[in-house]
PDB file of C-alpha atoms in Angstrom:
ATOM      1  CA  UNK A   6      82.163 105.773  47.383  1.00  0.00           C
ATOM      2  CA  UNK A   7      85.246 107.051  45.506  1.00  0.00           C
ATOM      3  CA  UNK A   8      87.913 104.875  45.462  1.00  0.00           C
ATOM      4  CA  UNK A   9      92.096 105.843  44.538  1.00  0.00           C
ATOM      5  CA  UNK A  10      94.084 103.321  42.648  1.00  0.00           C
ATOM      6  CA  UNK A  11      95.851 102.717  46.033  1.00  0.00           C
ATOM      7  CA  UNK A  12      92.508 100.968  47.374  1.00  0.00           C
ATOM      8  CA  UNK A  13      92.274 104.099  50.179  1.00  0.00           C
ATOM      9  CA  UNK A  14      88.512 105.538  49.872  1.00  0.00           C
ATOM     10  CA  UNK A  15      88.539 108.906  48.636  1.00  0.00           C
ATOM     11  CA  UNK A  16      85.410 110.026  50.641  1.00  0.00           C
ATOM     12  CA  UNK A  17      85.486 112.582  53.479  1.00  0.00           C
ATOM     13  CA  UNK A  18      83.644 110.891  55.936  1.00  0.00           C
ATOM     14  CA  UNK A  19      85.700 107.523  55.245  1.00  0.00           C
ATOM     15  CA  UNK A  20      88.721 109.749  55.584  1.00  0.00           C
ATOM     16  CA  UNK A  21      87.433 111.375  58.951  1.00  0.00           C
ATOM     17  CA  UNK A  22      85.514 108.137  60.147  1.00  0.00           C
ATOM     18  CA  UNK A  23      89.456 106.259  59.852  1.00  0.00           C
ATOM     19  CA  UNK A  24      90.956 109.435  61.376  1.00  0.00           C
ATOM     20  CA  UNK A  25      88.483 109.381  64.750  1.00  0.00           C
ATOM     21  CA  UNK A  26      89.267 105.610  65.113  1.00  0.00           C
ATOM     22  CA  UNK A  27      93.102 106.266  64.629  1.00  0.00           C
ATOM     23  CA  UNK A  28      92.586 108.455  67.799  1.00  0.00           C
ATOM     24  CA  UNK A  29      89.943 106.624  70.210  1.00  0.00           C
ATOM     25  CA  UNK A  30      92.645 103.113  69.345  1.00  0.00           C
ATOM     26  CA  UNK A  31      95.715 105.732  70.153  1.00  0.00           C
ATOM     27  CA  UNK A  32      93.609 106.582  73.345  1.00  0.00           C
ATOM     28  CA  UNK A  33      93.088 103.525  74.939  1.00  0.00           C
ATOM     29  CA  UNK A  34      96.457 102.295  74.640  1.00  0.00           C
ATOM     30  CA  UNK A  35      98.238 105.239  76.291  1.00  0.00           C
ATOM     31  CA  UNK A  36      99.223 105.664  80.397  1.00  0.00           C
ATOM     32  CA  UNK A  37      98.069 108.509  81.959  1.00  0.00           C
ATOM     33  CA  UNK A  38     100.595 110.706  83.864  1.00  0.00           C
ATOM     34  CA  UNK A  39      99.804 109.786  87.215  1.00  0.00           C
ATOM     35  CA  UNK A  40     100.105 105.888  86.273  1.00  0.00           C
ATOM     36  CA  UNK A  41     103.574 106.291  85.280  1.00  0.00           C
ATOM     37  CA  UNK A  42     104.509 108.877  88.155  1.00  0.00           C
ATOM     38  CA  UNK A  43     103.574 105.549  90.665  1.00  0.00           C
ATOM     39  CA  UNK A  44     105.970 103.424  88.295  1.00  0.00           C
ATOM     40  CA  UNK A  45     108.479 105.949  88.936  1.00  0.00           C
ATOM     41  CA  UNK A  46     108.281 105.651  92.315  1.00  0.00           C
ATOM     42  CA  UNK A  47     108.073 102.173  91.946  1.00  0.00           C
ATOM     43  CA  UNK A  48     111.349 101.915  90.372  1.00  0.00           C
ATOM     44  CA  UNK A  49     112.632 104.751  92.866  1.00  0.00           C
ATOM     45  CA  UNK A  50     111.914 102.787  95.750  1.00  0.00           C
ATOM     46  CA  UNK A  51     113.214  99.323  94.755  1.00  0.00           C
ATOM     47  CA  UNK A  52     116.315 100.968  94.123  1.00  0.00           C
ATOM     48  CA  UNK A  53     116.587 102.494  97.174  1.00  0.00           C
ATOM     49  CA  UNK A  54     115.807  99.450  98.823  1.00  0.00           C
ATOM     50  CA  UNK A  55     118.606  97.593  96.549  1.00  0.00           C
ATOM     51  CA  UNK A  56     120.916 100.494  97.654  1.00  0.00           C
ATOM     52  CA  UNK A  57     120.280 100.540 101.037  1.00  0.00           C
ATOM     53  CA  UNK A  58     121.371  96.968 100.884  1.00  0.00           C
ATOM     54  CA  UNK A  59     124.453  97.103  99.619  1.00  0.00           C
ATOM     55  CA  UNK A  60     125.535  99.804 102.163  1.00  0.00           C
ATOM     56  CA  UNK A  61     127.053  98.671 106.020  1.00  0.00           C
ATOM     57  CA  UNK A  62     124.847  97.629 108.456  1.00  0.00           C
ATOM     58  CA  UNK A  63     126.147 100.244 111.805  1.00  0.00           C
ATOM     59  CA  UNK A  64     123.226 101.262 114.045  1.00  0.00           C
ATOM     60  CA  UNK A  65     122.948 104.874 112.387  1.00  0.00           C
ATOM     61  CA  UNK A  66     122.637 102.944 108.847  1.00  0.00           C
ATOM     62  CA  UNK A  67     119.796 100.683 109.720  1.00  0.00           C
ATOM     63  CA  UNK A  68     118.186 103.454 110.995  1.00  0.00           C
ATOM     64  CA  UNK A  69     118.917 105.802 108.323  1.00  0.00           C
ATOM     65  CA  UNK A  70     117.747 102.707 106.113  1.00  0.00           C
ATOM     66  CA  UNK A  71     114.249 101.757 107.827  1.00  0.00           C
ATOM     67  CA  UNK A  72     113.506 105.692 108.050  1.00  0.00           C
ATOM     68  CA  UNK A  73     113.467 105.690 104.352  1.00  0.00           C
ATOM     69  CA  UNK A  74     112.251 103.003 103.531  1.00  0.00           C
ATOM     70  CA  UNK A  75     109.265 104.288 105.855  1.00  0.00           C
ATOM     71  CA  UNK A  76     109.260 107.352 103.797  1.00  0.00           C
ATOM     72  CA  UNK A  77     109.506 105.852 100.541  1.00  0.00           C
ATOM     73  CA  UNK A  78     106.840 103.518 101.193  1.00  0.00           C
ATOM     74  CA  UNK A  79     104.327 106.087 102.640  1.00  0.00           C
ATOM     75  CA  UNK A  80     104.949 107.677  99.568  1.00  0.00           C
ATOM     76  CA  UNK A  81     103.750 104.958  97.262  1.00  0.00           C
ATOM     77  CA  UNK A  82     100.771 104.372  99.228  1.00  0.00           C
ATOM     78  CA  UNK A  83      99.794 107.735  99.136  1.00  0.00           C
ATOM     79  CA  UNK A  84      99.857 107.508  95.036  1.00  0.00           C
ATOM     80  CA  UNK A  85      98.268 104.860  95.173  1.00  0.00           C
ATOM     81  CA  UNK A  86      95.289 106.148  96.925  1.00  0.00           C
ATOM     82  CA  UNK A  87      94.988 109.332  94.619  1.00  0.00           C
ATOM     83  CA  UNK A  88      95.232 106.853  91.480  1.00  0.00           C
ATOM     84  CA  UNK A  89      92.715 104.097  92.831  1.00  0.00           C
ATOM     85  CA  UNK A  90      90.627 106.683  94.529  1.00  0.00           C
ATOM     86  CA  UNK A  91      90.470 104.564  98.073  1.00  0.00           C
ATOM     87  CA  UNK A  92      91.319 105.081 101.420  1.00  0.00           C
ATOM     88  CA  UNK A  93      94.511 103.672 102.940  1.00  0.00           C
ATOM     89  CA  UNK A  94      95.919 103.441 106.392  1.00  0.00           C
ATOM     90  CA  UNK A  95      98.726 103.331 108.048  1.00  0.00           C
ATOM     91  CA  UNK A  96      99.319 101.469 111.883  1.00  0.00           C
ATOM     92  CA  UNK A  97     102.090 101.583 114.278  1.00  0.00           C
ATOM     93  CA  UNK A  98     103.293  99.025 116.314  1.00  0.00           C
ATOM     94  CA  UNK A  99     106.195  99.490 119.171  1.00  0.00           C
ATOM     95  CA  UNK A 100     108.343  97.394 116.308  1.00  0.00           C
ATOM     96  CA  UNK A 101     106.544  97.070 113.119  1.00  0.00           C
ATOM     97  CA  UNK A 102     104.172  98.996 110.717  1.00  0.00           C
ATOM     98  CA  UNK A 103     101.882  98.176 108.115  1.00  0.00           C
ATOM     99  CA  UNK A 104      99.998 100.047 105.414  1.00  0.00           C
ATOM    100  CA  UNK A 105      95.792  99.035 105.524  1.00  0.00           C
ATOM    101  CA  UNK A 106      93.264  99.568 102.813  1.00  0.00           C
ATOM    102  CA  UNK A 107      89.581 100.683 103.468  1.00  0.00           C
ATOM    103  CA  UNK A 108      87.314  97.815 101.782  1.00  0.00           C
ATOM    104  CA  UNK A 109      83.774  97.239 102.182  1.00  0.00           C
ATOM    105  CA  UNK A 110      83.331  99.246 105.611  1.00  0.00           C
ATOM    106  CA  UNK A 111      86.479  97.637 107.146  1.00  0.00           C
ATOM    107  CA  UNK A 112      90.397  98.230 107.236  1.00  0.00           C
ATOM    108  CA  UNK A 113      92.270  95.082 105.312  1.00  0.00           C
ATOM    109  CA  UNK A 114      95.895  94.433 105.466  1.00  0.00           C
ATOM    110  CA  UNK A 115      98.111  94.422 102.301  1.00  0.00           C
ATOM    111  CA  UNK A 116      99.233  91.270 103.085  1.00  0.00           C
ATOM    112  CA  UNK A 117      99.993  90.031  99.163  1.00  0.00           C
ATOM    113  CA  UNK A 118     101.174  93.490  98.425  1.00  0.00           C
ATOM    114  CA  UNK A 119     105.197  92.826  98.183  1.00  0.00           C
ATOM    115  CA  UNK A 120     105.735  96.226  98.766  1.00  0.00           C
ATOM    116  CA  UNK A 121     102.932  97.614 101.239  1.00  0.00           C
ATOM    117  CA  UNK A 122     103.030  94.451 103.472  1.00  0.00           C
ATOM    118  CA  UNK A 123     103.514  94.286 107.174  1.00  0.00           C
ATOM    119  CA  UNK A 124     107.501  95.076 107.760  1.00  0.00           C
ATOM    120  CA  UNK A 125     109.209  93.993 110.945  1.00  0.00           C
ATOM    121  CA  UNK A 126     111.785  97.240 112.340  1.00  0.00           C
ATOM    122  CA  UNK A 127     115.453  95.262 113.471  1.00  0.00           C
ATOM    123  CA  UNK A 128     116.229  93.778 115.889  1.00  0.00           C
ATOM    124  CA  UNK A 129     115.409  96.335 119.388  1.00  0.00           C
ATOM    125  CA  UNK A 130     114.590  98.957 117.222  1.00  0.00           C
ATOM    126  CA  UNK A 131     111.364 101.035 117.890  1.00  0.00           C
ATOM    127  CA  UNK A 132     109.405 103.593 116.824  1.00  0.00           C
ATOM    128  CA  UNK A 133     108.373 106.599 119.037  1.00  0.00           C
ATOM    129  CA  UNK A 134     104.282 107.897 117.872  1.00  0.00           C
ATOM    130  CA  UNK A 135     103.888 111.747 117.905  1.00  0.00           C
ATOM    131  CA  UNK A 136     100.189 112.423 116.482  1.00  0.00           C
ATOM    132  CA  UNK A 137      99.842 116.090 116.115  1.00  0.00           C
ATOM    133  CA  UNK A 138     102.568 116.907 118.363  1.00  0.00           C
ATOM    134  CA  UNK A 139     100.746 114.691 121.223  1.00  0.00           C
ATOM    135  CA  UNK A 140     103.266 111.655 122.840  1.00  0.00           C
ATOM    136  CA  UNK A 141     100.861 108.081 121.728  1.00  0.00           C
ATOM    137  CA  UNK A 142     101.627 105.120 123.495  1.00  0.00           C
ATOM    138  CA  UNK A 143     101.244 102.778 120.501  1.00  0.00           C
ATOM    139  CA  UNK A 144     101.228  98.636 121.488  1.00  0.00           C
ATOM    140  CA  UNK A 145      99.085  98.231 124.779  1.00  0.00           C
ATOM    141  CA  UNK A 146      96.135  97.818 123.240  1.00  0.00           C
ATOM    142  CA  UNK A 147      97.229  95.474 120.708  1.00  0.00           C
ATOM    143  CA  UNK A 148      99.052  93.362 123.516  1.00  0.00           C
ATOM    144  CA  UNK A 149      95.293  92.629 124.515  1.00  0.00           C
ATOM    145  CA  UNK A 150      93.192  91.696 121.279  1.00  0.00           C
ATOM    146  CA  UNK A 151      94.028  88.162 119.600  1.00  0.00           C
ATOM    147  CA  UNK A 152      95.450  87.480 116.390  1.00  0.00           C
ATOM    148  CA  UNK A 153      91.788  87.219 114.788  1.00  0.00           C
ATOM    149  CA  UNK A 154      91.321  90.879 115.745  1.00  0.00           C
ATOM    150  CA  UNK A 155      94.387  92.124 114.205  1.00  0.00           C
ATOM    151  CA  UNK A 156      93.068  92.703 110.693  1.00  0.00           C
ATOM    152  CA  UNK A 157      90.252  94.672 112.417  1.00  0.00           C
ATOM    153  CA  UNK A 158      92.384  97.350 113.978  1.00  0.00           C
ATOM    154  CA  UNK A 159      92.041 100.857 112.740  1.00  0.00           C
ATOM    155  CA  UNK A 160      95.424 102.821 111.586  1.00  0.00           C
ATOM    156  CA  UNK A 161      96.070 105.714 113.145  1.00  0.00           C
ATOM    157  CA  UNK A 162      96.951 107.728 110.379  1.00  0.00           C
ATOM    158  CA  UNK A 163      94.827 107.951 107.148  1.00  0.00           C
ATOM    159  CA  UNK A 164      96.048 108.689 103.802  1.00  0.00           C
ATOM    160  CA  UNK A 165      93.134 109.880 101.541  1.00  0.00           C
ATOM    161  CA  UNK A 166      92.550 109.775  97.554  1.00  0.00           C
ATOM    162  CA  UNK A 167      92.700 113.423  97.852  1.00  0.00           C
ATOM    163  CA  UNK A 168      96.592 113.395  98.508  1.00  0.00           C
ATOM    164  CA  UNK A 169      96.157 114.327 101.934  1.00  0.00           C
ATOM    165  CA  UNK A 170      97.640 113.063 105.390  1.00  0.00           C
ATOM    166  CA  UNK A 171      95.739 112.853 108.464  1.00  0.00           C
ATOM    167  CA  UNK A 172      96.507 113.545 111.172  1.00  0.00           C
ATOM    168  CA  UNK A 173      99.720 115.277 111.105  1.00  0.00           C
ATOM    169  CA  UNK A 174     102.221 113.080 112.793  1.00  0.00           C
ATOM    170  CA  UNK A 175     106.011 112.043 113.696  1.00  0.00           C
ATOM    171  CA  UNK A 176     107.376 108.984 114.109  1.00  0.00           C
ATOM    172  CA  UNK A 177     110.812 108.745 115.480  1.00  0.00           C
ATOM    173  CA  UNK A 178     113.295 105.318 115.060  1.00  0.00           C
ATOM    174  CA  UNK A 179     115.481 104.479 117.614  1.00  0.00           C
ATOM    175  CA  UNK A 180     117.884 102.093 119.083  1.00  0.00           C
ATOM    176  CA  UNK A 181     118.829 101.431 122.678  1.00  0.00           C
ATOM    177  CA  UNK A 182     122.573 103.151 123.029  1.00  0.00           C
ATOM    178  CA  UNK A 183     122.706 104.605 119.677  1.00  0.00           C
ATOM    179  CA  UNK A 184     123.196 108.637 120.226  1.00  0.00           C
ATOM    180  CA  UNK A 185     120.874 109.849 117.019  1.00  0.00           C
ATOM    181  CA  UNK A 186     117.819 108.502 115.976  1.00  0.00           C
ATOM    182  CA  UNK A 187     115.565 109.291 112.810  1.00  0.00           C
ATOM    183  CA  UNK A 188     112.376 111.071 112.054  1.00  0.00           C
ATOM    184  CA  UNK A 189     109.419 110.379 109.770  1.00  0.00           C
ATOM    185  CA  UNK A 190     107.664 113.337 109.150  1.00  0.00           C
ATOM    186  CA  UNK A 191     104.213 114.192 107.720  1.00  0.00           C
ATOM    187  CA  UNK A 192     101.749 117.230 107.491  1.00  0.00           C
ATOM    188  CA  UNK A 193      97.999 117.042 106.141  1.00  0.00           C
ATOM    189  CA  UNK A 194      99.065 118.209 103.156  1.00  0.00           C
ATOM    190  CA  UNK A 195     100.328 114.804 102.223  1.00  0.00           C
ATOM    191  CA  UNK A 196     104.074 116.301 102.589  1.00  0.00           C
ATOM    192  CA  UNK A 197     106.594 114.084 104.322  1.00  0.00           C
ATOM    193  CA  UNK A 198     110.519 113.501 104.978  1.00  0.00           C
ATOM    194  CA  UNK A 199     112.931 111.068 106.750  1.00  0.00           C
ATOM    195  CA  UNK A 200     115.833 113.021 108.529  1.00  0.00           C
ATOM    196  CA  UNK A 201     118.501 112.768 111.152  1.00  0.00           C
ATOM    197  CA  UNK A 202     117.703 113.582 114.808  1.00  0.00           C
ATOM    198  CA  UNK A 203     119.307 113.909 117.968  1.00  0.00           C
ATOM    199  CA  UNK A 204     117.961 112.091 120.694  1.00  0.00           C
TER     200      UNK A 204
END
């Protein structure tokens, strides 16, 4: 093998042997676009959460601020399933939520997930279940099954690894005496908002 005064072989295949390792070491230290679209988000939705914080704390406000944090969250989970290519749920109860991932044949909670864990809705706050434009009266079955059972509940809305949202549903947050309220929408198409509603 020819070799320059500068010590660098003068071959072609030594030169095109370095240049495909140059690449494959280039390729497995890069991100892939949809990895850093979920930091994004990430980042999006710790600053909302760090905004929302700072703001007053009226009745419209906390429910502007759980609607989007609702929204912002269902939004992460949702990238998360397309990256990790699982299955995650989503369950109502009358005051809380939580966001459920299919393992092994059964639905587990997120539970050391600091951002998909269970979250607790103020204080008299409540959500109002609309699955496919159908009135679901979320929290008397739950009221029956013991604690052990909880992590064996099924969500009622699935988000899948192929971006989609099903079933289509509403969920509306509202407070006893307060005149609006706010919706969380979502279509199968994995397309969703938080808005202002009149009650």
């Amino acid at each position: 093998m020819l070799i320059s005064v500068t010590g660098i072989p003068n071959s072609p295949r030594s030169i095109a042997q370095t240049g495909r390792t140059s690449q494959a070491s280039k390729g497995e230290h890069g991100f892939s676009l949809l990895e850093l679209l979920v930091v994004i988000v990430i980042i999006a939705i710790l600053f909302t959460f760090t905004t929302l914080a700072i703001r007053g704390t009226s009745p419209e406000e906390l429910l502007e601020t759980e609607a989007q944090r609702l929204d912002q969250l269902l939004q992460l989970a949702l990238e998360e399933a397309i990256l990790r290519g699982m299955e995650y749920g989503l369950e109502f109860t009358p005051n809380s939520y939580r966001f459920l991932l299919y393992i092994e044949n059964t639905w587990q909670p997120l539970e050391s997930d600091r951002l998909l864990r269970e979250r607790q809705l103020p204080e008299n706050m409540e959500f109002e279940l609309e699955i496919e434009q159908i009135d679901v009266l979320i929290g008397e079955t739950e009221s029956k099954e013991d604690d052990d059972d909880k992590t064996q509940r099924r969500p009622q809305v699935f988000l899948l690894s192929s971006g989609e949202i099903t079933p289509e549903f509403s969920v509306r947050l509202v407070l006893p005496g307060v005149a609006i309220s706010y919706l969380v929408t979502a279509n199968a198409n994995g397309e969703h908002e938080a808005e202002k509603s009149d009650n």
